[in-house]
Amino acid sequence: MNAQQPRRVKHQQTDKGYVPVYTTAIVEQPWSSYSETDHHTWATLFERQREVLKGRACGEFIRNQERFGMSADAIPRFEDLNKVLAKATGWQLVGVEGLLPELDFFDHLANRRFPVTWWLRTPDQLDYLAEPDLFHDLFGHVPLLLNPVFADYMEAYGRGGVKAHGIGAEALVNLTRLYWYTVEFGLIREAGELRIYGSGIVSSKGESIHCLESAAPNRIGFDMERIMRTRYRIDTYQKTYFVIDSFEQLMDATRPDFTPIYQRLASQASIPAGTLLDEDEVIQRGSGEGWATDGDV
Ligand code: PHE
Ligand code: CO
């Protein structure tokens, strides 16, 4: 596939489970080394998802993706996207080999640098791969970095991550769940209807449909502390999706210092991924059809 293969250094517990963590180095995107197959894979995924996301992804996602001029023609160059980002919100993409150790990741976000995996999945992995690749990172995460409120949220999350890392492993687990259920798998209400903004969803054809149309999952109103207690799935579709009303709501809820919240949560049990609570604002009670019975992270 590519001239260089990503180098795995070791396995580590991260927000994606126990997975290979790569070198922490920032790498130049080796754009000229992408093969015809790579560009073709990008084109296939791009066209397929743009179609699936019509009427499913939130307006901000679609509009901002168009502002970047991303297209099926070729894998975008980070330096072109960075020109657009620099003017709009000051974010910059940096190329990486893959997942980073948590503290490195947080430090990038806190400084408005978004790490993007430079390599792309192979043609037999169009529907699923266990770790983020260029398609997930670029197609999925980058568009919302043009939204000023979401851009600030991501930076604040990075700073919060550095802090949580200093507080301890449990605080980090609480914070990681917030990332998971918002940045990766969040839904948003738009003109009274549910739309997708989470990157883990928009980069997956199957989950883009499942999260909105399936009777299986729960869909409940955003509640920050509730999310921080909720376990999640890394190897199946989510059992529960949390719905925000706006990115401002997300920003406002996460503005306070989390230190006392981490302390309060330390004495509370975690909630299994598919469990509903009496106090939940239930938008849809999931049927639970097809749910795995174990394996929540
Ligand atoms: N306010 C959080 C803290 O004190 C930081 C944060 C901001 C976390 C935004 C997540 C998202 O830790
Ligand atoms: Co991601």
PDB file of C-alpha atoms and ligand atoms in Angstrom:
ATOM      1  CA  MET A   1       0.000   0.000   0.000  1.00  0.00           C
ATOM      2  CA  ASN A   2       2.346   2.776   1.101  1.00  0.00           C
ATOM      3  CA  ALA A   3       6.092   3.127   1.084  1.00  0.00           C
ATOM      4  CA  GLN A   4       6.196   3.413   4.845  1.00  0.00           C
ATOM      5  CA  GLN A   5       4.222   1.260   7.179  1.00  0.00           C
ATOM      6  CA  PRO A   6       3.072   2.802  10.434  1.00  0.00           C
ATOM      7  CA  ARG A   7       5.224   1.642  13.288  1.00  0.00           C
ATOM      8  CA  ARG A   8       3.496   0.233  16.315  1.00  0.00           C
ATOM      9  CA  VAL A   9       5.460   0.773  19.452  1.00  0.00           C
ATOM     10  CA  LYS A  10       3.368  -0.860  22.151  1.00  0.00           C
ATOM     11  CA  HIS A  11      -0.099  -1.662  23.356  1.00  0.00           C
ATOM     12  CA  GLN A  12      -1.733   0.672  25.820  1.00  0.00           C
ATOM     13  CA  GLN A  13      -5.087   1.227  27.474  1.00  0.00           C
ATOM     14  CA  THR A  14      -6.639   4.203  25.646  1.00  0.00           C
ATOM     15  CA  ASP A  15     -10.082   5.520  24.813  1.00  0.00           C
ATOM     16  CA  LYS A  16     -10.188   2.891  22.066  1.00  0.00           C
ATOM     17  CA  GLY A  17      -9.505   0.059  24.481  1.00  0.00           C
ATOM     18  CA  TYR A  18      -6.269  -1.891  24.693  1.00  0.00           C
ATOM     19  CA  VAL A  19      -4.792  -1.044  21.337  1.00  0.00           C
ATOM     20  CA  PRO A  20      -1.529  -0.454  19.552  1.00  0.00           C
ATOM     21  CA  VAL A  21      -0.132   2.973  20.255  1.00  0.00           C
ATOM     22  CA  TYR A  22       2.202   4.404  17.662  1.00  0.00           C
ATOM     23  CA  THR A  23       5.191   6.651  17.712  1.00  0.00           C
ATOM     24  CA  THR A  24       4.545  10.088  19.126  1.00  0.00           C
ATOM     25  CA  ALA A  25       6.365  11.765  16.265  1.00  0.00           C
ATOM     26  CA  ILE A  26       4.719  14.308  14.037  1.00  0.00           C
ATOM     27  CA  VAL A  27       5.213  13.263  10.442  1.00  0.00           C
ATOM     28  CA  GLU A  28       4.951  15.119   7.186  1.00  0.00           C
ATOM     29  CA  GLN A  29       1.984  13.738   5.230  1.00  0.00           C
ATOM     30  CA  PRO A  30       3.732  11.564   2.600  1.00  0.00           C
ATOM     31  CA  TRP A  31       1.241  12.707  -0.011  1.00  0.00           C
ATOM     32  CA  SER A  32       3.152  11.653  -3.121  1.00  0.00           C
ATOM     33  CA  SER A  33       3.507   8.126  -1.750  1.00  0.00           C
ATOM     34  CA  TYR A  34      -0.248   7.461  -1.745  1.00  0.00           C
ATOM     35  CA  SER A  35      -0.984   4.826  -4.349  1.00  0.00           C
ATOM     36  CA  GLU A  36      -3.743   4.782  -6.955  1.00  0.00           C
ATOM     37  CA  THR A  37      -5.496   2.307  -4.687  1.00  0.00           C
ATOM     38  CA  ASP A  38      -5.309   4.741  -1.753  1.00  0.00           C
ATOM     39  CA  HIS A  39      -6.860   7.561  -3.793  1.00  0.00           C
ATOM     40  CA  HIS A  40      -9.488   5.192  -5.096  1.00  0.00           C
ATOM     41  CA  THR A  41     -10.333   4.000  -1.585  1.00  0.00           C
ATOM     42  CA  TRP A  42     -10.672   7.619  -0.476  1.00  0.00           C
ATOM     43  CA  ALA A  43     -12.962   8.338  -3.450  1.00  0.00           C
ATOM     44  CA  THR A  44     -15.156   5.323  -2.721  1.00  0.00           C
ATOM     45  CA  LEU A  45     -15.525   6.167   0.953  1.00  0.00           C
ATOM     46  CA  PHE A  46     -16.008   9.863   0.291  1.00  0.00           C
ATOM     47  CA  GLU A  47     -18.775   9.425  -2.241  1.00  0.00           C
ATOM     48  CA  ARG A  48     -20.528   6.743  -0.241  1.00  0.00           C
ATOM     49  CA  GLN A  49     -20.559   8.773   2.965  1.00  0.00           C
ATOM     50  CA  ARG A  50     -21.560  12.066   1.349  1.00  0.00           C
ATOM     51  CA  GLU A  51     -24.617  10.237   0.042  1.00  0.00           C
ATOM     52  CA  VAL A  52     -25.439   8.501   3.329  1.00  0.00           C
ATOM     53  CA  LEU A  53     -25.020  11.722   5.302  1.00  0.00           C
ATOM     54  CA  LYS A  54     -27.566  13.740   3.303  1.00  0.00           C
ATOM     55  CA  GLY A  55     -30.304  14.521   5.799  1.00  0.00           C
ATOM     56  CA  ARG A  56     -28.424  12.596   8.495  1.00  0.00           C
ATOM     57  CA  ALA A  57     -25.362  14.698   9.353  1.00  0.00           C
ATOM     58  CA  CYS A  58     -25.897  18.089  10.959  1.00  0.00           C
ATOM     59  CA  GLY A  59     -25.763  21.148   8.726  1.00  0.00           C
ATOM     60  CA  GLU A  60     -22.531  22.416  10.234  1.00  0.00           C
ATOM     61  CA  PHE A  61     -20.750  19.210   9.332  1.00  0.00           C
ATOM     62  CA  ILE A  62     -21.883  19.237   5.705  1.00  0.00           C
ATOM     63  CA  ARG A  63     -21.349  22.956   5.176  1.00  0.00           C
ATOM     64  CA  ASN A  64     -17.893  22.960   6.725  1.00  0.00           C
ATOM     65  CA  GLN A  65     -16.781  19.924   4.800  1.00  0.00           C
ATOM     66  CA  GLU A  66     -17.734  21.788   1.647  1.00  0.00           C
ATOM     67  CA  ARG A  67     -15.816  24.877   2.780  1.00  0.00           C
ATOM     68  CA  PHE A  68     -12.650  22.783   2.812  1.00  0.00           C
ATOM     69  CA  GLY A  69     -13.219  21.785  -0.771  1.00  0.00           C
ATOM     70  CA  MET A  70     -12.689  18.127   0.101  1.00  0.00           C
ATOM     71  CA  SER A  71     -13.680  15.972  -2.839  1.00  0.00           C
ATOM     72  CA  ALA A  72     -13.552  12.456  -4.175  1.00  0.00           C
ATOM     73  CA  ASP A  73     -10.862  13.450  -6.679  1.00  0.00           C
ATOM     74  CA  ALA A  74      -7.882  12.870  -4.414  1.00  0.00           C
ATOM     75  CA  ILE A  75      -6.839  12.456  -0.802  1.00  0.00           C
ATOM     76  CA  PRO A  76      -6.740  16.010   0.572  1.00  0.00           C
ATOM     77  CA  ARG A  77      -3.399  17.561   1.413  1.00  0.00           C
ATOM     78  CA  PHE A  78      -3.073  18.602   5.045  1.00  0.00           C
ATOM     79  CA  GLU A  79      -1.339  21.819   3.986  1.00  0.00           C
ATOM     80  CA  ASP A  80      -4.339  22.876   1.896  1.00  0.00           C
ATOM     81  CA  LEU A  81      -6.774  22.167   4.715  1.00  0.00           C
ATOM     82  CA  ASN A  82      -4.490  23.998   7.140  1.00  0.00           C
ATOM     83  CA  LYS A  83      -4.787  27.212   5.137  1.00  0.00           C
ATOM     84  CA  VAL A  84      -8.548  27.154   5.561  1.00  0.00           C
ATOM     85  CA  LEU A  85      -8.306  26.238   9.241  1.00  0.00           C
ATOM     86  CA  ALA A  86      -5.691  28.864  10.041  1.00  0.00           C
ATOM     87  CA  LYS A  87      -7.979  31.643   8.840  1.00  0.00           C
ATOM     88  CA  ALA A  88     -11.150  30.303  10.398  1.00  0.00           C
ATOM     89  CA  THR A  89     -10.302  29.021  13.879  1.00  0.00           C
ATOM     90  CA  GLY A  90      -6.527  28.774  14.141  1.00  0.00           C
ATOM     91  CA  TRP A  91      -6.530  24.972  14.303  1.00  0.00           C
ATOM     92  CA  GLN A  92      -3.789  23.040  12.472  1.00  0.00           C
ATOM     93  CA  LEU A  93      -3.645  19.422  11.410  1.00  0.00           C
ATOM     94  CA  VAL A  94      -0.506  17.468  12.235  1.00  0.00           C
ATOM     95  CA  GLY A  95       0.297  14.117  10.660  1.00  0.00           C
ATOM     96  CA  VAL A  96       0.779  11.136  12.980  1.00  0.00           C
ATOM     97  CA  GLU A  97       1.312   7.393  12.613  1.00  0.00           C
ATOM     98  CA  GLY A  98      -1.854   6.545  14.538  1.00  0.00           C
ATOM     99  CA  LEU A  99      -3.168   6.637  18.104  1.00  0.00           C
ATOM    100  CA  LEU A 100      -1.052   8.651  20.499  1.00  0.00           C
ATOM    101  CA  PRO A 101      -0.468   8.188  24.212  1.00  0.00           C
ATOM    102  CA  GLU A 102      -3.163  10.163  26.021  1.00  0.00           C
ATOM    103  CA  LEU A 103      -1.027  13.000  27.315  1.00  0.00           C
ATOM    104  CA  ASP A 104       0.481  13.674  23.884  1.00  0.00           C
ATOM    105  CA  PHE A 105      -2.990  13.712  22.394  1.00  0.00           C
ATOM    106  CA  PHE A 106      -4.316  16.140  25.014  1.00  0.00           C
ATOM    107  CA  ASP A 107      -1.311  18.407  24.581  1.00  0.00           C
ATOM    108  CA  HIS A 108      -1.959  18.670  20.847  1.00  0.00           C
ATOM    109  CA  LEU A 109      -5.623  19.536  21.370  1.00  0.00           C
ATOM    110  CA  ALA A 110      -4.838  22.061  24.091  1.00  0.00           C
ATOM    111  CA  ASN A 111      -2.662  23.838  21.521  1.00  0.00           C
ATOM    112  CA  ARG A 112      -5.208  23.600  18.722  1.00  0.00           C
ATOM    113  CA  ARG A 113      -3.353  20.922  16.834  1.00  0.00           C
ATOM    114  CA  PHE A 114      -5.436  18.008  15.633  1.00  0.00           C
ATOM    115  CA  PRO A 115      -3.475  14.789  15.035  1.00  0.00           C
ATOM    116  CA  VAL A 116      -4.485  13.093  11.793  1.00  0.00           C
ATOM    117  CA  THR A 117      -3.393   9.564  10.940  1.00  0.00           C
ATOM    118  CA  TRP A 118      -1.650   9.813   7.574  1.00  0.00           C
ATOM    119  CA  TRP A 119      -2.372   6.293   6.297  1.00  0.00           C
ATOM    120  CA  LEU A 120      -5.606   4.998   4.830  1.00  0.00           C
ATOM    121  CA  ARG A 121      -7.415   1.720   5.346  1.00  0.00           C
ATOM    122  CA  THR A 122      -7.146  -0.974   2.657  1.00  0.00           C
ATOM    123  CA  PRO A 123     -10.020  -1.762   0.237  1.00  0.00           C
ATOM    124  CA  ASP A 124     -11.140  -4.753   2.319  1.00  0.00           C
ATOM    125  CA  GLN A 125     -11.667  -2.464   5.345  1.00  0.00           C
ATOM    126  CA  LEU A 126     -14.218  -0.059   3.882  1.00  0.00           C
ATOM    127  CA  ASP A 127     -16.852  -0.894   6.461  1.00  0.00           C
ATOM    128  CA  TYR A 128     -14.840  -1.395   9.596  1.00  0.00           C
ATOM    129  CA  LEU A 129     -11.413  -1.158  11.077  1.00  0.00           C
ATOM    130  CA  ALA A 130     -10.525  -1.179  14.732  1.00  0.00           C
ATOM    131  CA  GLU A 131      -8.431   1.969  14.797  1.00  0.00           C
ATOM    132  CA  PRO A 132      -8.620   5.454  13.370  1.00  0.00           C
ATOM    133  CA  ASP A 133      -7.173   6.015   9.892  1.00  0.00           C
ATOM    134  CA  LEU A 134      -7.005   9.010   7.573  1.00  0.00           C
ATOM    135  CA  PHE A 135     -10.623   8.663   6.515  1.00  0.00           C
ATOM    136  CA  HIS A 136     -11.950   8.677  10.069  1.00  0.00           C
ATOM    137  CA  ASP A 137      -9.690  11.505  11.208  1.00  0.00           C
ATOM    138  CA  LEU A 138      -9.962  13.730   8.165  1.00  0.00           C
ATOM    139  CA  PHE A 139     -13.457  13.153   6.858  1.00  0.00           C
ATOM    140  CA  GLY A 140     -14.890  12.634  10.351  1.00  0.00           C
ATOM    141  CA  HIS A 141     -13.154  15.036  12.708  1.00  0.00           C
ATOM    142  CA  VAL A 142     -11.813  17.910  10.673  1.00  0.00           C
ATOM    143  CA  PRO A 143     -15.014  19.597   9.365  1.00  0.00           C
ATOM    144  CA  LEU A 144     -16.268  20.682  12.789  1.00  0.00           C
ATOM    145  CA  LEU A 145     -12.917  22.291  13.621  1.00  0.00           C
ATOM    146  CA  LEU A 146     -14.220  25.121  11.432  1.00  0.00           C
ATOM    147  CA  ASN A 147     -17.091  25.739  13.841  1.00  0.00           C
ATOM    148  CA  PRO A 148     -15.866  28.350  16.354  1.00  0.00           C
ATOM    149  CA  VAL A 149     -17.745  26.907  19.334  1.00  0.00           C
ATOM    150  CA  PHE A 150     -16.798  23.314  18.620  1.00  0.00           C
ATOM    151  CA  ALA A 151     -13.210  24.431  17.973  1.00  0.00           C
ATOM    152  CA  ASP A 152     -13.113  25.974  21.451  1.00  0.00           C
ATOM    153  CA  TYR A 153     -14.675  22.855  22.949  1.00  0.00           C
ATOM    154  CA  MET A 154     -11.910  20.691  21.512  1.00  0.00           C
ATOM    155  CA  GLU A 155      -9.196  22.935  22.893  1.00  0.00           C
ATOM    156  CA  ALA A 156     -10.871  23.047  26.302  1.00  0.00           C
ATOM    157  CA  TYR A 157     -11.133  19.274  26.220  1.00  0.00           C
ATOM    158  CA  GLY A 158      -7.393  19.051  25.617  1.00  0.00           C
ATOM    159  CA  ARG A 159      -6.647  21.268  28.595  1.00  0.00           C
ATOM    160  CA  GLY A 160      -9.125  19.299  30.678  1.00  0.00           C
ATOM    161  CA  GLY A 161      -7.360  16.124  29.611  1.00  0.00           C
ATOM    162  CA  VAL A 162      -3.984  17.333  30.787  1.00  0.00           C
ATOM    163  CA  LYS A 163      -5.589  18.190  34.124  1.00  0.00           C
ATOM    164  CA  ALA A 164      -7.488  14.901  34.453  1.00  0.00           C
ATOM    165  CA  HIS A 165      -4.303  13.033  33.638  1.00  0.00           C
ATOM    166  CA  GLY A 166      -2.692  14.703  36.628  1.00  0.00           C
ATOM    167  CA  ILE A 167      -5.627  13.861  38.898  1.00  0.00           C
ATOM    168  CA  GLY A 168      -5.640  10.152  38.180  1.00  0.00           C
ATOM    169  CA  ALA A 169      -6.817   7.198  36.161  1.00  0.00           C
ATOM    170  CA  GLU A 170     -10.454   7.412  37.252  1.00  0.00           C
ATOM    171  CA  ALA A 171     -10.778  11.067  36.294  1.00  0.00           C
ATOM    172  CA  LEU A 172      -9.346  10.183  32.915  1.00  0.00           C
ATOM    173  CA  VAL A 173     -11.931   7.436  32.446  1.00  0.00           C
ATOM    174  CA  ASN A 174     -14.716   9.924  33.240  1.00  0.00           C
ATOM    175  CA  LEU A 175     -13.365  12.470  30.784  1.00  0.00           C
ATOM    176  CA  THR A 176     -12.783   9.913  28.050  1.00  0.00           C
ATOM    177  CA  ARG A 177     -16.444   8.906  28.196  1.00  0.00           C
ATOM    178  CA  LEU A 178     -17.359  12.514  27.525  1.00  0.00           C
ATOM    179  CA  TYR A 179     -15.201  12.526  24.391  1.00  0.00           C
ATOM    180  CA  TRP A 180     -16.651   9.237  23.296  1.00  0.00           C
ATOM    181  CA  TYR A 181     -20.300  10.225  23.675  1.00  0.00           C
ATOM    182  CA  THR A 182     -19.872  13.712  22.195  1.00  0.00           C
ATOM    183  CA  VAL A 183     -16.945  14.109  19.775  1.00  0.00           C
ATOM    184  CA  GLU A 184     -17.065  10.512  18.554  1.00  0.00           C
ATOM    185  CA  PHE A 185     -20.709   9.421  18.862  1.00  0.00           C
ATOM    186  CA  GLY A 186     -22.766  12.538  19.502  1.00  0.00           C
ATOM    187  CA  LEU A 187     -26.173  13.390  18.043  1.00  0.00           C
ATOM    188  CA  ILE A 188     -27.630  16.900  17.860  1.00  0.00           C
ATOM    189  CA  ARG A 189     -31.168  18.229  17.526  1.00  0.00           C
ATOM    190  CA  GLU A 190     -31.652  20.416  14.502  1.00  0.00           C
ATOM    191  CA  ALA A 191     -35.025  21.931  13.641  1.00  0.00           C
ATOM    192  CA  GLY A 192     -36.661  19.317  15.841  1.00  0.00           C
ATOM    193  CA  GLU A 193     -34.932  16.373  14.198  1.00  0.00           C
ATOM    194  CA  LEU A 194     -31.960  14.259  15.181  1.00  0.00           C
ATOM    195  CA  ARG A 195     -28.753  14.709  13.233  1.00  0.00           C
ATOM    196  CA  ILE A 196     -25.239  13.295  13.545  1.00  0.00           C
ATOM    197  CA  TYR A 197     -22.164  15.257  14.555  1.00  0.00           C
ATOM    198  CA  GLY A 198     -19.968  12.498  16.052  1.00  0.00           C
ATOM    199  CA  SER A 199     -16.920  11.562  13.982  1.00  0.00           C
ATOM    200  CA  GLY A 200     -17.105   7.872  14.787  1.00  0.00           C
ATOM    201  CA  ILE A 201     -20.570   7.858  13.271  1.00  0.00           C
ATOM    202  CA  VAL A 202     -20.042  10.047  10.201  1.00  0.00           C
ATOM    203  CA  SER A 203     -17.098   7.925   9.106  1.00  0.00           C
ATOM    204  CA  SER A 204     -19.156   4.702   9.309  1.00  0.00           C
ATOM    205  CA  LYS A 205     -21.865   3.899   6.793  1.00  0.00           C
ATOM    206  CA  GLY A 206     -23.529   1.308   8.988  1.00  0.00           C
ATOM    207  CA  GLU A 207     -23.604   3.364  12.155  1.00  0.00           C
ATOM    208  CA  SER A 208     -24.779   6.508  10.325  1.00  0.00           C
ATOM    209  CA  ILE A 209     -27.978   4.676   9.530  1.00  0.00           C
ATOM    210  CA  HIS A 210     -28.192   2.656  12.734  1.00  0.00           C
ATOM    211  CA  CYS A 211     -27.831   5.580  15.139  1.00  0.00           C
ATOM    212  CA  LEU A 212     -30.833   7.421  13.686  1.00  0.00           C
ATOM    213  CA  GLU A 213     -33.065   4.714  12.259  1.00  0.00           C
ATOM    214  CA  SER A 214     -32.622   1.555  14.298  1.00  0.00           C
ATOM    215  CA  ALA A 215     -35.034   0.710  17.109  1.00  0.00           C
ATOM    216  CA  ALA A 216     -32.227  -0.961  19.064  1.00  0.00           C
ATOM    217  CA  PRO A 217     -30.328   1.926  20.722  1.00  0.00           C
ATOM    218  CA  ASN A 218     -31.381   4.333  23.427  1.00  0.00           C
ATOM    219  CA  ARG A 219     -31.351   7.988  22.517  1.00  0.00           C
ATOM    220  CA  ILE A 220     -31.339  10.308  25.482  1.00  0.00           C
ATOM    221  CA  GLY A 221     -30.848  13.977  26.238  1.00  0.00           C
ATOM    222  CA  PHE A 222     -27.338  15.200  27.014  1.00  0.00           C
ATOM    223  CA  ASP A 223     -26.402  15.087  30.692  1.00  0.00           C
ATOM    224  CA  MET A 224     -22.738  15.567  31.392  1.00  0.00           C
ATOM    225  CA  GLU A 225     -22.335  13.713  34.668  1.00  0.00           C
ATOM    226  CA  ARG A 226     -24.519  10.907  33.412  1.00  0.00           C
ATOM    227  CA  ILE A 227     -22.219  10.535  30.405  1.00  0.00           C
ATOM    228  CA  MET A 228     -19.147  10.540  32.617  1.00  0.00           C
ATOM    229  CA  ARG A 229     -20.535   7.497  34.416  1.00  0.00           C
ATOM    230  CA  THR A 230     -21.567   5.590  31.303  1.00  0.00           C
ATOM    231  CA  ARG A 231     -19.523   2.774  29.858  1.00  0.00           C
ATOM    232  CA  TYR A 232     -19.401   2.324  26.100  1.00  0.00           C
ATOM    233  CA  ARG A 233     -18.779  -0.075  23.229  1.00  0.00           C
ATOM    234  CA  ILE A 234     -15.664  -0.080  21.137  1.00  0.00           C
ATOM    235  CA  ASP A 235     -16.423  -3.093  18.955  1.00  0.00           C
ATOM    236  CA  THR A 236     -20.138  -2.753  18.160  1.00  0.00           C
ATOM    237  CA  TYR A 237     -22.558   0.073  17.451  1.00  0.00           C
ATOM    238  CA  GLN A 238     -23.310   2.121  20.557  1.00  0.00           C
ATOM    239  CA  LYS A 239     -26.195   1.011  22.755  1.00  0.00           C
ATOM    240  CA  THR A 240     -26.901   4.591  23.783  1.00  0.00           C
ATOM    241  CA  TYR A 241     -26.537   7.920  22.019  1.00  0.00           C
ATOM    242  CA  PHE A 242     -26.674  11.274  23.817  1.00  0.00           C
ATOM    243  CA  VAL A 243     -28.372  14.192  22.095  1.00  0.00           C
ATOM    244  CA  ILE A 244     -27.280  17.810  22.470  1.00  0.00           C
ATOM    245  CA  ASP A 245     -29.381  20.840  21.513  1.00  0.00           C
ATOM    246  CA  SER A 246     -26.427  22.925  20.352  1.00  0.00           C
ATOM    247  CA  PHE A 247     -22.659  23.140  20.527  1.00  0.00           C
ATOM    248  CA  GLU A 248     -23.131  26.042  22.941  1.00  0.00           C
ATOM    249  CA  GLN A 249     -24.868  23.649  25.322  1.00  0.00           C
ATOM    250  CA  LEU A 250     -21.820  21.404  25.172  1.00  0.00           C
ATOM    251  CA  MET A 251     -19.464  24.305  25.775  1.00  0.00           C
ATOM    252  CA  ASP A 252     -21.500  25.718  28.654  1.00  0.00           C
ATOM    253  CA  ALA A 253     -21.874  22.378  30.409  1.00  0.00           C
ATOM    254  CA  THR A 254     -18.155  21.686  30.260  1.00  0.00           C
ATOM    255  CA  ARG A 255     -16.972  25.152  31.309  1.00  0.00           C
ATOM    256  CA  PRO A 256     -16.893  24.523  35.100  1.00  0.00           C
ATOM    257  CA  ASP A 257     -13.879  23.024  36.810  1.00  0.00           C
ATOM    258  CA  PHE A 258     -14.340  19.251  36.756  1.00  0.00           C
ATOM    259  CA  THR A 259     -12.224  18.584  39.843  1.00  0.00           C
ATOM    260  CA  PRO A 260     -15.176  18.444  42.281  1.00  0.00           C
ATOM    261  CA  ILE A 261     -17.170  16.430  39.747  1.00  0.00           C
ATOM    262  CA  TYR A 262     -14.436  13.799  39.520  1.00  0.00           C
ATOM    263  CA  GLN A 263     -14.451  13.587  43.314  1.00  0.00           C
ATOM    264  CA  ARG A 264     -18.208  13.137  43.427  1.00  0.00           C
ATOM    265  CA  LEU A 265     -18.168  10.511  40.674  1.00  0.00           C
ATOM    266  CA  ALA A 266     -15.440   8.489  42.363  1.00  0.00           C
ATOM    267  CA  SER A 267     -17.997   7.106  44.832  1.00  0.00           C
ATOM    268  CA  GLN A 268     -20.625   6.264  42.195  1.00  0.00           C
ATOM    269  CA  ALA A 269     -20.941   3.073  40.220  1.00  0.00           C
ATOM    270  CA  SER A 270     -20.531   3.190  36.460  1.00  0.00           C
ATOM    271  CA  ILE A 271     -23.605   2.654  34.281  1.00  0.00           C
ATOM    272  CA  PRO A 272     -23.614  -0.143  31.687  1.00  0.00           C
ATOM    273  CA  ALA A 273     -23.736   1.109  28.097  1.00  0.00           C
ATOM    274  CA  GLY A 274     -27.356   0.120  27.487  1.00  0.00           C
ATOM    275  CA  THR A 275     -28.988   0.959  30.836  1.00  0.00           C
ATOM    276  CA  LEU A 276     -31.647   3.660  31.142  1.00  0.00           C
ATOM    277  CA  LEU A 277     -32.165   5.553  34.398  1.00  0.00           C
ATOM    278  CA  ASP A 278     -35.443   6.966  35.755  1.00  0.00           C
ATOM    279  CA  GLU A 279     -34.086  10.487  35.504  1.00  0.00           C
ATOM    280  CA  ASP A 280     -32.988  10.176  31.853  1.00  0.00           C
ATOM    281  CA  GLU A 281     -34.674  12.400  29.295  1.00  0.00           C
ATOM    282  CA  VAL A 282     -35.596   9.518  27.025  1.00  0.00           C
ATOM    283  CA  ILE A 283     -36.038  10.354  23.353  1.00  0.00           C
ATOM    284  CA  GLN A 284     -36.118   6.708  22.371  1.00  0.00           C
ATOM    285  CA  ARG A 285     -36.120   3.688  24.635  1.00  0.00           C
ATOM    286  CA  GLY A 286     -33.997   1.160  22.777  1.00  0.00           C
ATOM    287  CA  SER A 287     -35.384  -2.294  21.998  1.00  0.00           C
ATOM    288  CA  GLY A 288     -31.943  -3.740  22.708  1.00  0.00           C
ATOM    289  CA  GLU A 289     -32.223  -5.982  19.687  1.00  0.00           C
ATOM    290  CA  GLY A 290     -28.922  -7.526  18.717  1.00  0.00           C
ATOM    291  CA  TRP A 291     -27.040  -6.203  21.715  1.00  0.00           C
ATOM    292  CA  ALA A 292     -23.963  -8.064  22.898  1.00  0.00           C
ATOM    293  CA  THR A 293     -24.362  -9.034  26.529  1.00  0.00           C
ATOM    294  CA  ASP A 294     -20.820  -8.249  27.593  1.00  0.00           C
ATOM    295  CA  GLY A 295     -17.862  -6.217  26.530  1.00  0.00           C
ATOM    296  CA  ASP A 296     -18.656  -2.657  27.656  1.00  0.00           C
ATOM    297  CA  VAL A 297     -15.479  -0.700  28.184  1.00  0.00           C
TER     298      VAL A 297
HETATM  299  N1  PHE B   1     -13.970  22.174  32.384  1.00  0.00           N
HETATM  300  C1  PHE B   1     -13.217  20.963  32.259  1.00  0.00           C
HETATM  301  C2  PHE B   1     -12.272  20.752  33.454  1.00  0.00           C
HETATM  302  O1  PHE B   1     -12.201  21.552  34.342  1.00  0.00           O
HETATM  303  C3  PHE B   1     -12.402  20.955  30.991  1.00  0.00           C
HETATM  304  C4  PHE B   1     -13.201  20.505  29.802  1.00  0.00           C
HETATM  305  C5  PHE B   1     -13.693  21.409  28.883  1.00  0.00           C
HETATM  306  C6  PHE B   1     -13.425  19.184  29.607  1.00  0.00           C
HETATM  307  C7  PHE B   1     -14.387  20.963  27.790  1.00  0.00           C
HETATM  308  C8  PHE B   1     -14.138  18.743  28.509  1.00  0.00           C
HETATM  309  C9  PHE B   1     -14.611  19.634  27.591  1.00  0.00           C
HETATM  310  O2  PHE B   1     -11.617  19.757  33.496  1.00  0.00           O
HETATM  311 CO    CO B   2     -11.861   9.736  16.389  1.00  0.00          CO
END
